[in-house]
PDB file of C-alpha atoms in Angstrom:
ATOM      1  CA  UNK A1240       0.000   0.000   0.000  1.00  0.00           C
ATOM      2  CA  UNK A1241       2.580   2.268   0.612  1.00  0.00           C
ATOM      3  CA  UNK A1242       3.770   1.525  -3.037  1.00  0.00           C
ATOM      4  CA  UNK A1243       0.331   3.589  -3.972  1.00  0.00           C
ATOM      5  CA  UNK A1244       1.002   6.354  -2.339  1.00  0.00           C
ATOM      6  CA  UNK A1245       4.152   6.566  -4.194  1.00  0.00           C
ATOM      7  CA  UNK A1246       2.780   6.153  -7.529  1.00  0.00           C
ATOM      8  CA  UNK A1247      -0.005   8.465  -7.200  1.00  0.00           C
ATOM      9  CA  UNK A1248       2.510  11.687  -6.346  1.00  0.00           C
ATOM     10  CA  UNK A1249       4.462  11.128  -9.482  1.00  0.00           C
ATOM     11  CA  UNK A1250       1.047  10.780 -11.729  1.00  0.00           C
ATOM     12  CA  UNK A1251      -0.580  13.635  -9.561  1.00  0.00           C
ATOM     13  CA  UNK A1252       2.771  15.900  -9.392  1.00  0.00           C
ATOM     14  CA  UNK A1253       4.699  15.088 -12.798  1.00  0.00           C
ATOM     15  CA  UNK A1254       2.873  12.902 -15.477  1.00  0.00           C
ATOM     16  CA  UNK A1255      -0.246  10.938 -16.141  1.00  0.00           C
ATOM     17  CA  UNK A1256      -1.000  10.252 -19.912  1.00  0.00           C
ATOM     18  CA  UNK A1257      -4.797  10.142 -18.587  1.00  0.00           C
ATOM     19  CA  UNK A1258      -5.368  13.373 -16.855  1.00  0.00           C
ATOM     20  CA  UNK A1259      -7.366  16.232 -18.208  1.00  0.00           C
ATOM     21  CA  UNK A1260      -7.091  19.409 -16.540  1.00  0.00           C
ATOM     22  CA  UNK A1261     -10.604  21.649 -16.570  1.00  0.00           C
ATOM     23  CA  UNK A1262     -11.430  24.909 -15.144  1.00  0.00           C
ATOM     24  CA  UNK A1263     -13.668  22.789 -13.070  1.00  0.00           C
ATOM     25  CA  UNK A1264     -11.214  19.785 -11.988  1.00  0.00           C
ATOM     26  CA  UNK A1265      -8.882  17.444 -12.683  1.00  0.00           C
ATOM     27  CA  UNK A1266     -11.154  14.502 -15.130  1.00  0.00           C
ATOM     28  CA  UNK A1267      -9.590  10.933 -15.940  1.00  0.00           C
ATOM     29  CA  UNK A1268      -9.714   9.348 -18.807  1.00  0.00           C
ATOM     30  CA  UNK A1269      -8.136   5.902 -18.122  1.00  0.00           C
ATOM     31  CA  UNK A1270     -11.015   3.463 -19.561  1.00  0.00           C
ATOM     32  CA  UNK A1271     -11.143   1.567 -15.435  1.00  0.00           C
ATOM     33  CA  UNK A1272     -11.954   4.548 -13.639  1.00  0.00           C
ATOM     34  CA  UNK A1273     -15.067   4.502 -11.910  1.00  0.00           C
ATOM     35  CA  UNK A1274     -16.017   8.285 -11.923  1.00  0.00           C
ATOM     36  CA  UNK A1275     -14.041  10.285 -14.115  1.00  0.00           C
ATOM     37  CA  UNK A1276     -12.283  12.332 -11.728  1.00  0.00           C
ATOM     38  CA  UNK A1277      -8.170  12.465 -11.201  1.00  0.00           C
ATOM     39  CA  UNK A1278      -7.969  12.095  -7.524  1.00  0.00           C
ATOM     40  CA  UNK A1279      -6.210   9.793  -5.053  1.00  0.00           C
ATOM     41  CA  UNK A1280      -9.304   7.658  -3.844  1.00  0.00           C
ATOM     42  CA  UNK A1281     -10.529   7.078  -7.522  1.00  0.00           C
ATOM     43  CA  UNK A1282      -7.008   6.717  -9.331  1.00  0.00           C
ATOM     44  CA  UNK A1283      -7.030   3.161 -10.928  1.00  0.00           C
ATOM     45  CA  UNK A1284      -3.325   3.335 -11.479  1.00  0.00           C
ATOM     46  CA  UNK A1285      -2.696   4.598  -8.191  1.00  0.00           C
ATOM     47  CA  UNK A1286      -5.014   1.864  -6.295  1.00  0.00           C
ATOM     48  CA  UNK A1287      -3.457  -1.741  -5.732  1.00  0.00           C
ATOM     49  CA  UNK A1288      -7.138  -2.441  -4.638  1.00  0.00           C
ATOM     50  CA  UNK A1289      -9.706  -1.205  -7.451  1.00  0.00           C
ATOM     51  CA  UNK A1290     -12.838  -2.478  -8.956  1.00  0.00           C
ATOM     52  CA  UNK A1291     -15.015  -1.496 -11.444  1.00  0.00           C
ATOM     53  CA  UNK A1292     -17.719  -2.647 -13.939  1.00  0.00           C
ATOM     54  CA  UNK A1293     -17.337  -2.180 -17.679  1.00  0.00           C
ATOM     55  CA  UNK A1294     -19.361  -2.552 -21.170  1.00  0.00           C
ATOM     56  CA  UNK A1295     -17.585  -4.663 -24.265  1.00  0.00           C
ATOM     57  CA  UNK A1296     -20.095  -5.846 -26.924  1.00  0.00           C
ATOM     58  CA  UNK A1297     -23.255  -5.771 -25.158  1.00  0.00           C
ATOM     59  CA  UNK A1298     -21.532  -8.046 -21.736  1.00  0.00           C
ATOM     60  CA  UNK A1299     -21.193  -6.241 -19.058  1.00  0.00           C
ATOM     61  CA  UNK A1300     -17.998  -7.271 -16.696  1.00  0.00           C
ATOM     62  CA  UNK A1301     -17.002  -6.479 -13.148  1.00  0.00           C
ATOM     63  CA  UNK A1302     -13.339  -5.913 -13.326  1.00  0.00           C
ATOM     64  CA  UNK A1303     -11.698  -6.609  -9.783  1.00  0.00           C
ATOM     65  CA  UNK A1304      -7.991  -5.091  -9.396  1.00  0.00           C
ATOM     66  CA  UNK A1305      -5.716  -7.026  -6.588  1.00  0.00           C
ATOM     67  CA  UNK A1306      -2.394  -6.126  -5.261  1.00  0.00           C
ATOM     68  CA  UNK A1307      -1.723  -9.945  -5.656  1.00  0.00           C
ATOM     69  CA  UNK A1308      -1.937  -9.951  -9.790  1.00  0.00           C
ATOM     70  CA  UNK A1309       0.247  -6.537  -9.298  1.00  0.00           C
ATOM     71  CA  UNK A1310       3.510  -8.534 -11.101  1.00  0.00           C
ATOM     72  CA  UNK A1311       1.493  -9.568 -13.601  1.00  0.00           C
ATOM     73  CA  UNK A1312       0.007  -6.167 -15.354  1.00  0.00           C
ATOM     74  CA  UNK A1313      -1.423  -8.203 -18.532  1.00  0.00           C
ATOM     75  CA  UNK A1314      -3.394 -10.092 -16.074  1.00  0.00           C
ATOM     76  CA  UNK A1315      -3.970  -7.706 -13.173  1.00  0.00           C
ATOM     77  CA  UNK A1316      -7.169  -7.388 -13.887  1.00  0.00           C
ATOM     78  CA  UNK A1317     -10.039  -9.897 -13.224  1.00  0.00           C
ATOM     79  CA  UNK A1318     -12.834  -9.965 -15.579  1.00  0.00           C
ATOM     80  CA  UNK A1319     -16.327 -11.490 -14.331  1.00  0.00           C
ATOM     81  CA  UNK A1320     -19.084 -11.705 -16.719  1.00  0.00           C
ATOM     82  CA  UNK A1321     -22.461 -10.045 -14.734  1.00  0.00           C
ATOM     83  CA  UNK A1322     -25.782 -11.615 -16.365  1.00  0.00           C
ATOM     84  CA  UNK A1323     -28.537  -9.262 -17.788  1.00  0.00           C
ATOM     85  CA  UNK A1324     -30.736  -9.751 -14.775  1.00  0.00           C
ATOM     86  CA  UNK A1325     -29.681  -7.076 -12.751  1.00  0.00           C
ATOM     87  CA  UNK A1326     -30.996  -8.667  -9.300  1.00  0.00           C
ATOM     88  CA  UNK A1327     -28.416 -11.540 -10.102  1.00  0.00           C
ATOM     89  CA  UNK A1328     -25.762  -8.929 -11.149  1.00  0.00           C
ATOM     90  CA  UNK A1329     -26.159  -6.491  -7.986  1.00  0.00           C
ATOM     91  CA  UNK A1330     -25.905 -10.283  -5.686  1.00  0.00           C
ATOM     92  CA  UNK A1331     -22.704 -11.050  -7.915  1.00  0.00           C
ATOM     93  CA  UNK A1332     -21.372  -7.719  -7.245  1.00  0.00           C
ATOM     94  CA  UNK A1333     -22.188  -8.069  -3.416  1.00  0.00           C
ATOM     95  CA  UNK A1334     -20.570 -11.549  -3.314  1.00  0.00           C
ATOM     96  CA  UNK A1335     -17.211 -10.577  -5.207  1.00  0.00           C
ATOM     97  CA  UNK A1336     -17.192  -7.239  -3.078  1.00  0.00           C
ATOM     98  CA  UNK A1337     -17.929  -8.412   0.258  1.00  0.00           C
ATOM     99  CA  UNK A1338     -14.793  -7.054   2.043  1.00  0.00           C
ATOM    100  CA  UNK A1339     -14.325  -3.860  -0.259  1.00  0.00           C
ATOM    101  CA  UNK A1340     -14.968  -0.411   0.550  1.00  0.00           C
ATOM    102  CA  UNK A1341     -18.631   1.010   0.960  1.00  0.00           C
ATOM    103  CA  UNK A1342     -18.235   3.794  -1.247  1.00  0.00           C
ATOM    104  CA  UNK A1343     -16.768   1.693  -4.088  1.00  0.00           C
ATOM    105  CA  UNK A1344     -19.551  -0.726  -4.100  1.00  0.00           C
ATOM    106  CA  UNK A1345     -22.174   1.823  -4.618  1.00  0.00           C
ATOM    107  CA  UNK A1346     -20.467   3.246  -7.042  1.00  0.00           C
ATOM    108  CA  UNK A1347     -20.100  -0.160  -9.213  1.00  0.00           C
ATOM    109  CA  UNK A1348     -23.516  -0.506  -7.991  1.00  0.00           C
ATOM    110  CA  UNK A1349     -24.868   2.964 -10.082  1.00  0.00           C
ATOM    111  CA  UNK A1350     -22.474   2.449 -12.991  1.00  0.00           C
ATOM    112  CA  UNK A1351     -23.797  -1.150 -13.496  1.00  0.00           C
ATOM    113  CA  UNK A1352     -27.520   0.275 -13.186  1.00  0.00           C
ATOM    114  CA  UNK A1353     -26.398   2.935 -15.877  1.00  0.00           C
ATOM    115  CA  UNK A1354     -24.788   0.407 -18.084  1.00  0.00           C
ATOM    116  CA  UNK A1355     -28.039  -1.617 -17.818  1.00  0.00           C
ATOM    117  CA  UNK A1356     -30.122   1.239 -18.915  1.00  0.00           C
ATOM    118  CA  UNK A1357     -28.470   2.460 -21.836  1.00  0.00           C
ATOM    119  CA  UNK A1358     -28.057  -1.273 -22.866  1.00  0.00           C
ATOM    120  CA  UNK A1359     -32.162  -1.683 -22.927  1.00  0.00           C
ATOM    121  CA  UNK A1360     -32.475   1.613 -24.513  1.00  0.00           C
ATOM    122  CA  UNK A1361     -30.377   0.345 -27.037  1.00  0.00           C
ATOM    123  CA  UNK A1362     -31.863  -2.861 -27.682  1.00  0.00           C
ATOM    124  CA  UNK A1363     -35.128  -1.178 -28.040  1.00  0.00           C
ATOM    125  CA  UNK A1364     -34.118   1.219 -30.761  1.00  0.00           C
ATOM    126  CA  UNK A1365     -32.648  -1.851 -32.441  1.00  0.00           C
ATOM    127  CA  UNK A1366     -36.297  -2.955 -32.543  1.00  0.00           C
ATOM    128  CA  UNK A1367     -37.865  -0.145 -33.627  1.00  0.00           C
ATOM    129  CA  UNK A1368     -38.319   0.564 -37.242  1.00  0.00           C
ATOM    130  CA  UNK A1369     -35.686   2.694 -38.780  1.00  0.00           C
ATOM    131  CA  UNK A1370     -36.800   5.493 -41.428  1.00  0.00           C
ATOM    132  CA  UNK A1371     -34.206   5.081 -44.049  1.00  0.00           C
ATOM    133  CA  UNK A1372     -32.805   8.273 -46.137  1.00  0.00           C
ATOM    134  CA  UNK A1373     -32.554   6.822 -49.844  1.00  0.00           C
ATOM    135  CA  UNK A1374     -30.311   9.778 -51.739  1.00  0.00           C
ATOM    136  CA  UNK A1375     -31.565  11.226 -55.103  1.00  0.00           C
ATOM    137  CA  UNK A1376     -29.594  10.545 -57.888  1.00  0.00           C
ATOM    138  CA  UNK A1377     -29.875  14.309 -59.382  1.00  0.00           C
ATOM    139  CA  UNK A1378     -27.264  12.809 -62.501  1.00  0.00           C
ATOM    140  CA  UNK A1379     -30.265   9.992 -63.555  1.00  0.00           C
ATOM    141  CA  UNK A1380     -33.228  12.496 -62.366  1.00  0.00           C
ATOM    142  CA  UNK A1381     -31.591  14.610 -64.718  1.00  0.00           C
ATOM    143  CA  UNK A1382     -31.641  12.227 -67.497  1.00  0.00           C
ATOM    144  CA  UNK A1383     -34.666  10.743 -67.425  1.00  0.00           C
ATOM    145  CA  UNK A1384     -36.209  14.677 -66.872  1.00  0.00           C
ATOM    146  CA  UNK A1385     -34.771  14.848 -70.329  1.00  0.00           C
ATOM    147  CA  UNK A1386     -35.784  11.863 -71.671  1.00  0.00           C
ATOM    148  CA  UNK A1387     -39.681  12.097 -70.757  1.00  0.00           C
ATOM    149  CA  UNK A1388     -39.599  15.737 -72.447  1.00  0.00           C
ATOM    150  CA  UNK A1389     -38.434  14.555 -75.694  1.00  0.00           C
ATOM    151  CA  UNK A1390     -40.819  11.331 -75.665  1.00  0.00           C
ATOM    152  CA  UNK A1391     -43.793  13.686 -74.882  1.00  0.00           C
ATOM    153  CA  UNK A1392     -42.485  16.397 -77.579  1.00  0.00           C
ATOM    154  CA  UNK A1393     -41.851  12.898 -80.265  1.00  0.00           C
ATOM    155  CA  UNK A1394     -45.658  11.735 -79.006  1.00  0.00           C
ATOM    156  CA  UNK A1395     -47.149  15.384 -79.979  1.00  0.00           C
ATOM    157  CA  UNK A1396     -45.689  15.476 -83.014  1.00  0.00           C
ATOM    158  CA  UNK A1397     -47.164  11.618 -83.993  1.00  0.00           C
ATOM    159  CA  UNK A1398     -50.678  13.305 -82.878  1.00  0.00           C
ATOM    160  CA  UNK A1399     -50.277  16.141 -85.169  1.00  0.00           C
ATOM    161  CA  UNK A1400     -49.034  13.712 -87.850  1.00  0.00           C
ATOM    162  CA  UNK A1401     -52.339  11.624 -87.069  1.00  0.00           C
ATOM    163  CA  UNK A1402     -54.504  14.247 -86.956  1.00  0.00           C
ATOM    164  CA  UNK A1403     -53.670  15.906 -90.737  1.00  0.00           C
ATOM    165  CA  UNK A1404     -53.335  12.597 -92.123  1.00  0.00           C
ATOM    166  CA  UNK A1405     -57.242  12.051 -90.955  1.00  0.00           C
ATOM    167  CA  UNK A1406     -58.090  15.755 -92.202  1.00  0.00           C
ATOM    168  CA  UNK A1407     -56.685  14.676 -95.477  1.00  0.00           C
ATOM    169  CA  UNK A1408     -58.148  11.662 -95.431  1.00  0.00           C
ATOM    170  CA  UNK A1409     -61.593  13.637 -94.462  1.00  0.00           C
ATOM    171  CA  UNK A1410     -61.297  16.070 -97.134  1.00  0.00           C
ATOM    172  CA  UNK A1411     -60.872  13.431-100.064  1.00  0.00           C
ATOM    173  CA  UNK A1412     -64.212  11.525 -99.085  1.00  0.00           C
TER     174      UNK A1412
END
């Protein structure tokens, strides 16, 4: 633990790739972090001990952090599929967390109910029928435009072909 403390003054003081300094605070971008914010408490790179629960490809996973897996940084963190019930997923989140801090499972606890939500509202607007934009072809409008013009100008002149040749026809009777 004392190994935290040490990494979190040289991302706070000199460098973290992650940070985004605002007019209103310091925001995180590292794709773990629970909240967004760059401080000590919520610092997944800082925190030997972290947890928190992510979206890839429609599963949602908790990701557990321990200071055991620390040697091993390709597999330092545990990945534990949640199921879409969310009653099962909150008692899987409660199991795995038993012994973590308060604060941290409630906030796993509202990103997983956020997840979940967007999730539904996503499947539902898979389900819903789409209004597709077809594009206009101004080139072929163009063209045909064109075309029906001279076939009604060619079918006017037949008619006034028809019509004198029936006059003259008419006329000789």
């Amino acid at each position: 633990m004392n190994n935290d403390g040490i990494i979190w003054e040289v991302l706070n003081n000199q460098f973290c790739s992650f940070k985004i300094k605002t007019d209103v605070g310091n925001l995180c971008r590292h794709p773990h972090n629970l909240t967004g914010r760059c401080n000590r408490k919520e610092c997944p790179l800082a925190n030997s001990k972290y947890a928190t629960v992510r979206e890839t490809n429609g599963r949602i996973h908790l990701c557990l952090k321990t200071a055991e897996r620390a040697h091993m940084p390709a597999k330092q963190w545990e990945k534990i599929e949640l199921p879409r019930n969310y009653a099962q997923a909150v008692a899987i989140i409660d199991e795995n967390m038993q012994y973590w801090p308060g604060w941290m499972i409630n906030i796993c606890k509202q990103r997983l109910t956020k997840i979940t939500q967007y999730l539904i509202r996503m499947r539902k607007l898979k389900l819903k029928s789409k209004h597709t934009l077809v594009p206009i072809k101004k080139k072929l409008e163009r063209r045909e435009k064109s075309r029906e013009i001279r076939a009604e100008a060619a079918a006017r002149l037949d008619q006034s072909i028809e019509k004198e040749l029936l006059e003259r026809l008419k006329s000789k009777a």
